[in-house]
């Protein structure tokens, strides 16, 4: 199948951080692949120039620049040991992280924090675009914060998924809410994706800064003070949370509720906020407190991780549909996409 063939050429690429044998990262800009034996070409992203080599499959980048690199795959068919390993059951699962699209207070340059404001028209478009980027990746459960901008982002993103399952919010705020939101058709239930909302995934609470204009606040207190409130790890704004405090609740919730679902093989999407997601990424990538404060997440751009054998492997941002790229990041994802191709094309 096309999926399997393509996976054999590109599926072994690993994140630079997680694989010491390869300096080639799928989330780094624009790379051109050509498989001599298979006779096809694939484009992936690369941001940095240089020469890279993967020892695992004798795949070498022989020419690279800031915009393009050429890779020749001279590997032969997998050995019998590799084939045997691929047939073993795996707990591999996909984890998608999405920061919500632009909110109405983002647009007005106001500190938002835990104030519950909706998306702008641009934010809606960003959420839809995010959905297109993940339209070929399986999603079994969705987690969002308790804030509407994250929930809107999750719902709008799923309107673009090729599987066309319907995200349905699980209401557990009271016994009556749970009873009244039950689905009594098993067939319908099979076509739904449960959405769990959790305040622990909320944005960092900005205390007395919430609702203030960011520039006016900098003018009043000084840009250095405001920068310290916004970008330090352990210094909170007045009566608010520091990033460290936000991380305590967000990571605790992730490890207690979300990670066990991934370990069971369920594919998870999290739609949340800049600081709660930075906290989770700090845990996933084992970043230090100094590394995480410089981490920036764009609105509406999904980030993909693969969870396999208890480890998280960052695979970068899935490309837009108009961008040439790999067919899939792993064999399991390739098989899933092939099923979608067979179903809908």
Coordinates of C-alpha atoms in Angstrom, one line a residue:
X1 CA 0.0 0.0 0.0
X2 CA 1.0 3.6 -0.5
X3 CA 1.0 4.2 3.2
X4 CA 3.3 1.3 4.0
X5 CA 5.7 2.1 1.2
X6 CA 6.0 5.7 2.1
X7 CA 6.4 4.9 5.8
X8 CA 9.3 2.7 5.1
X9 CA 11.2 5.7 3.7
X10 CA 10.3 8.4 6.1
X11 CA 8.8 6.7 9.2
X12 CA 12.0 6.2 11.1
X13 CA 12.7 9.9 11.4
X14 CA 13.0 10.8 15.1
X15 CA 13.0 14.0 17.0
X16 CA 16.5 15.5 17.5
X17 CA 15.9 15.8 21.2
X18 CA 14.8 12.2 21.6
X19 CA 17.1 10.4 19.2
X20 CA 20.8 10.7 19.4
X21 CA 21.3 8.7 16.2
X22 CA 19.8 11.3 13.9
X23 CA 20.0 15.1 13.6
X24 CA 17.0 15.2 11.2
X25 CA 13.8 16.5 12.7
X26 CA 10.4 16.3 11.0
X27 CA 9.3 19.6 12.6
X28 CA 12.2 21.6 11.3
X29 CA 11.3 23.4 8.1
X30 CA 11.6 22.1 4.5
X31 CA 13.4 19.0 3.4
X32 CA 13.1 17.1 0.2
X33 CA 13.2 13.3 0.3
X34 CA 13.8 11.0 -2.6
X35 CA 13.7 7.2 -2.3
X36 CA 15.9 5.7 -5.0
X37 CA 14.4 2.2 -4.6
X38 CA 10.8 3.3 -4.3
X39 CA 10.9 6.0 -6.9
X40 CA 9.0 8.8 -5.1
X41 CA 9.7 12.2 -3.6
X42 CA 8.3 13.7 -0.4
X43 CA 8.7 17.1 1.1
X44 CA 9.1 17.7 4.8
X45 CA 10.0 20.9 6.8
X46 CA 13.5 22.0 8.0
X47 CA 14.4 25.2 9.5
X48 CA 18.1 24.9 9.9
X49 CA 20.8 24.2 7.3
X50 CA 23.7 21.7 7.6
X51 CA 24.4 18.1 6.9
X52 CA 22.6 15.4 8.8
X53 CA 22.8 11.6 8.8
X54 CA 20.6 8.9 10.3
X55 CA 22.6 5.8 11.2
X56 CA 19.6 3.7 11.6
X57 CA 18.7 3.5 7.9
X58 CA 21.8 4.9 6.2
X59 CA 19.7 7.9 5.3
X60 CA 21.9 10.9 4.7
X61 CA 21.2 14.6 4.0
X62 CA 23.9 15.3 1.4
X63 CA 23.0 18.9 0.8
X64 CA 21.1 21.3 3.1
X65 CA 20.3 25.0 3.3
X66 CA 17.9 27.2 5.3
X67 CA 15.1 26.3 2.9
X68 CA 15.8 22.9 1.4
X69 CA 17.8 19.7 1.8
X70 CA 18.1 16.6 -0.3
X71 CA 18.0 13.1 1.2
X72 CA 18.7 9.8 -0.5
X73 CA 17.4 6.7 1.1
X74 CA 19.6 3.8 0.2
X75 CA 18.3 1.4 2.7
X76 CA 17.2 -2.0 1.6
X77 CA 14.1 -3.9 2.7
X78 CA 13.7 -4.2 6.5
X79 CA 15.4 -7.2 8.1
X80 CA 13.4 -10.1 9.4
X81 CA 14.0 -8.9 12.9
X82 CA 12.6 -5.5 12.0
X83 CA 9.6 -7.1 10.4
X84 CA 9.0 -9.2 13.4
X85 CA 9.2 -6.2 15.7
X86 CA 6.7 -4.3 13.6
X87 CA 4.1 -7.1 14.0
X88 CA 4.2 -6.9 17.8
X89 CA 1.4 -5.0 19.5
X90 CA 2.3 -1.5 20.7
X91 CA 0.7 1.0 23.0
X92 CA 1.6 3.8 20.5
X93 CA -0.8 6.7 20.7
X94 CA -0.9 10.2 19.2
X95 CA -1.0 13.3 21.4
X96 CA -2.1 16.6 19.8
X97 CA -1.7 19.9 21.6
X98 CA -3.4 23.0 20.3
X99 CA -3.3 26.5 21.8
X100 CA -6.7 28.2 21.2
X101 CA -7.2 30.6 18.4
X102 CA -7.0 34.4 18.8
X103 CA -9.5 35.5 21.5
X104 CA -11.3 38.9 21.6
X105 CA -9.0 40.0 24.4
X106 CA -5.9 38.9 22.5
X107 CA -7.1 41.2 19.7
X108 CA -7.5 44.1 22.2
X109 CA -4.1 43.4 23.8
X110 CA -5.6 42.8 27.2
X111 CA -4.4 40.4 29.9
X112 CA -7.0 37.6 29.7
X113 CA -6.0 34.8 32.2
X114 CA -9.0 33.0 33.5
X115 CA -11.6 35.5 32.2
X116 CA -13.9 33.6 29.9
X117 CA -13.9 35.3 26.5
X118 CA -14.6 33.8 23.0
X119 CA -12.6 33.7 19.8
X120 CA -12.5 36.4 17.2
X121 CA -13.3 35.7 13.6
X122 CA -9.5 35.3 13.1
X123 CA -9.5 32.8 16.0
X124 CA -12.3 30.8 14.4
X125 CA -10.3 30.6 11.2
X126 CA -7.2 29.6 13.1
X127 CA -9.1 26.8 14.8
X128 CA -10.5 25.5 11.4
X129 CA -7.0 25.6 10.0
X130 CA -5.7 23.6 12.9
X131 CA -8.4 21.0 12.2
X132 CA -7.2 20.7 8.7
X133 CA -3.7 20.0 9.9
X134 CA -4.8 17.1 12.1
X135 CA -7.5 15.8 9.8
X136 CA -5.6 12.5 9.1
X137 CA -4.6 11.9 12.7
X138 CA -6.9 9.7 14.9
X139 CA -8.6 11.3 17.9
X140 CA -10.3 9.2 20.5
X141 CA -10.7 11.7 23.3
X142 CA -10.5 15.4 23.7
X143 CA -9.5 17.4 26.8
X144 CA -10.0 21.1 27.0
X145 CA -9.9 23.8 29.7
X146 CA -13.1 25.1 31.3
X147 CA -12.8 28.2 29.2
X148 CA -14.9 28.8 26.0
X149 CA -12.0 29.8 23.8
X150 CA -10.3 26.5 24.2
X151 CA -13.6 24.6 23.8
X152 CA -14.5 26.5 20.6
X153 CA -11.1 25.7 19.2
X154 CA -11.5 22.0 19.9
X155 CA -15.0 21.8 18.4
X156 CA -14.2 23.9 15.3
X157 CA -11.0 21.9 14.7
X158 CA -12.9 18.6 14.7
X159 CA -15.3 19.9 12.0
X160 CA -12.4 19.4 9.6
X161 CA -11.5 15.8 10.6
X162 CA -12.1 13.3 7.8
X163 CA -13.6 10.7 10.2
X164 CA -16.5 13.1 10.9
X165 CA -17.1 11.9 14.4
X166 CA -18.9 14.4 16.6
X167 CA -17.2 15.8 19.7
X168 CA -19.6 15.8 22.7
X169 CA -18.9 17.4 26.0
X170 CA -19.2 15.1 29.1
X171 CA -21.2 16.8 31.7
X172 CA -20.3 15.7 35.2
X173 CA -21.0 18.9 37.1
X174 CA -24.0 17.3 38.7
X175 CA -25.8 14.0 38.7
X176 CA -28.7 15.5 36.8
X177 CA -26.4 17.0 34.2
X178 CA -24.9 13.6 33.6
X179 CA -28.3 11.9 33.4
X180 CA -29.7 14.5 31.0
X181 CA -26.8 14.3 28.6
X182 CA -26.8 10.5 28.1
X183 CA -26.8 9.1 24.6
X184 CA -29.2 6.1 24.2
X185 CA -28.1 4.9 20.8
X186 CA -25.1 2.7 20.7
X187 CA -24.6 3.5 17.0
X188 CA -24.7 7.2 17.6
X189 CA -22.4 6.8 20.6
X190 CA -19.8 5.1 18.4
X191 CA -19.7 8.1 16.2
X192 CA -19.0 10.5 19.0
X193 CA -15.8 11.7 20.7
X194 CA -16.0 12.4 24.4
X195 CA -14.8 15.9 25.4
X196 CA -13.6 16.3 29.0
X197 CA -13.4 19.9 30.3
X198 CA -11.0 20.6 33.3
X199 CA -10.3 23.8 35.1
X200 CA -6.8 22.5 35.7
X201 CA -6.0 23.1 32.0
X202 CA -7.1 26.7 32.3
X203 CA -4.8 29.6 31.4
X204 CA -2.6 30.9 34.2
X205 CA -4.6 33.2 36.4
X206 CA -3.2 36.7 35.9
X207 CA -4.6 38.2 39.2
X208 CA -4.9 41.9 39.2
X209 CA -3.6 42.2 35.7
X210 CA -6.7 40.6 34.2
X211 CA -8.6 43.0 31.9
X212 CA -5.7 45.5 31.9
X213 CA -4.1 46.7 28.6
X214 CA -0.7 45.2 28.3
X215 CA 1.0 48.3 26.9
X216 CA -0.7 50.6 29.5
X217 CA 0.4 48.2 32.3
X218 CA 4.0 48.4 31.0
X219 CA 3.8 52.2 30.9
X220 CA 2.5 52.2 34.5
X221 CA 4.7 49.6 36.2
X222 CA 7.7 49.6 33.8
X223 CA 8.4 47.1 31.0
X224 CA 10.9 45.2 33.1
X225 CA 8.4 44.5 35.9
X226 CA 5.7 43.4 33.5
X227 CA 8.1 41.2 31.6
X228 CA 9.1 39.6 35.0
X229 CA 5.4 38.9 35.8
X230 CA 4.8 37.5 32.3
X231 CA 8.0 35.5 31.6
X232 CA 9.6 34.5 34.9
X233 CA 9.0 31.0 36.1
X234 CA 8.3 31.5 39.8
X235 CA 7.2 35.2 40.2
X236 CA 3.4 35.7 40.1
X237 CA 1.6 38.9 39.2
X238 CA -0.3 40.6 42.1
X239 CA -2.7 38.0 43.5
X240 CA -2.2 35.8 40.5
X241 CA -0.3 32.6 39.5
X242 CA 3.2 32.1 38.4
X243 CA 4.1 29.7 35.6
X244 CA 5.3 27.3 38.3
X245 CA 1.9 27.4 40.0
X246 CA 0.1 26.8 36.7
X247 CA 2.4 23.9 36.0
X248 CA 1.7 22.3 39.3
X249 CA -2.0 21.9 38.5
X250 CA -1.7 21.3 34.7
X251 CA 1.0 18.6 34.9
X252 CA -0.7 16.9 37.9
X253 CA -3.9 16.7 35.9
X254 CA -2.0 15.4 32.8
X255 CA -0.2 12.7 34.6
X256 CA -3.3 11.6 36.6
X257 CA -6.0 11.7 33.9
X258 CA -4.5 12.0 30.4
X259 CA -1.3 10.0 30.4
X260 CA -3.1 6.8 31.5
X261 CA -5.4 7.2 28.5
X262 CA -2.4 7.4 26.2
X263 CA -0.9 4.4 27.9
X264 CA -4.0 2.4 27.0
X265 CA -3.6 3.3 23.4
X266 CA -6.1 6.1 23.1
X267 CA -5.3 9.1 20.8
X268 CA -5.7 12.4 22.7
X269 CA -6.2 16.0 21.7
X270 CA -5.7 18.8 24.2
X271 CA -7.0 22.2 23.4
X272 CA -5.8 24.7 26.0
X273 CA -3.8 27.8 26.6
X274 CA -0.3 29.2 26.2
X275 CA 0.8 28.7 29.8
X276 CA -1.0 25.4 30.6
X277 CA 0.4 23.9 27.4
X278 CA 3.9 25.3 28.1
X279 CA 3.7 23.5 31.4
X280 CA 2.7 20.2 29.8
X281 CA 5.5 20.6 27.2
X282 CA 8.0 21.2 30.0
X283 CA 7.0 17.8 31.4
X284 CA 7.0 16.0 28.0
X285 CA 10.3 17.4 26.8
X286 CA 12.0 17.5 30.2
X287 CA 12.7 21.2 29.9
X288 CA 14.3 23.2 32.7
X289 CA 12.6 26.2 34.2
X290 CA 14.9 28.5 32.2
X291 CA 14.1 26.7 29.0
X292 CA 10.4 26.8 29.4
X293 CA 10.1 30.6 29.9
X294 CA 11.5 31.2 26.4
X295 CA 9.0 28.7 24.8
X296 CA 6.5 30.4 22.6
X297 CA 3.3 28.7 21.2
X298 CA 1.5 30.2 18.3
X299 CA -2.3 30.3 18.4
X300 CA -4.1 27.7 16.4
X301 CA -0.9 25.7 15.4
X302 CA -1.1 22.0 16.6
X303 CA 1.9 20.1 18.0
X304 CA 2.1 16.4 17.6
X305 CA 3.7 13.9 20.0
X306 CA 3.9 10.2 19.7
X307 CA 3.6 8.2 23.0
X308 CA 5.3 4.8 22.7
X309 CA 6.5 2.5 25.4
X310 CA 6.2 5.2 28.1
X311 CA 8.1 7.8 26.2
X312 CA 7.0 11.0 24.4
X313 CA 8.5 11.8 21.0
X314 CA 7.9 15.3 19.6
X315 CA 7.1 15.1 15.9
X316 CA 6.5 18.8 15.3
X317 CA 3.5 20.6 13.8
X318 CA 1.5 18.7 11.2
X319 CA 1.5 20.7 8.0
X320 CA -1.3 22.5 6.3
X321 CA -3.1 20.5 3.6
X322 CA -1.5 22.6 0.8
X323 CA 2.0 21.9 2.1
X324 CA 3.9 18.9 0.6
X325 CA 5.0 16.6 3.4
X326 CA 5.3 13.0 4.7
X327 CA 2.2 10.8 4.3
X328 CA 2.4 9.9 8.0
X329 CA 4.8 10.1 10.9
X330 CA 4.6 6.5 12.0
X331 CA 3.5 3.2 10.6
X332 CA 0.3 3.1 12.7
X333 CA -0.6 6.6 11.6
X334 CA 0.1 5.6 8.0
X335 CA -2.3 2.7 8.3
X336 CA -5.0 4.9 9.8
X337 CA -4.6 7.4 7.0
X338 CA -4.8 4.6 4.4
X339 CA -8.1 3.5 6.0
X340 CA -9.4 7.0 5.6
X341 CA -8.3 7.1 2.0
X342 CA -10.0 3.8 1.4
X343 CA -13.2 5.0 3.1
X344 CA -13.6 8.4 1.6
X345 CA -11.7 8.5 -1.7

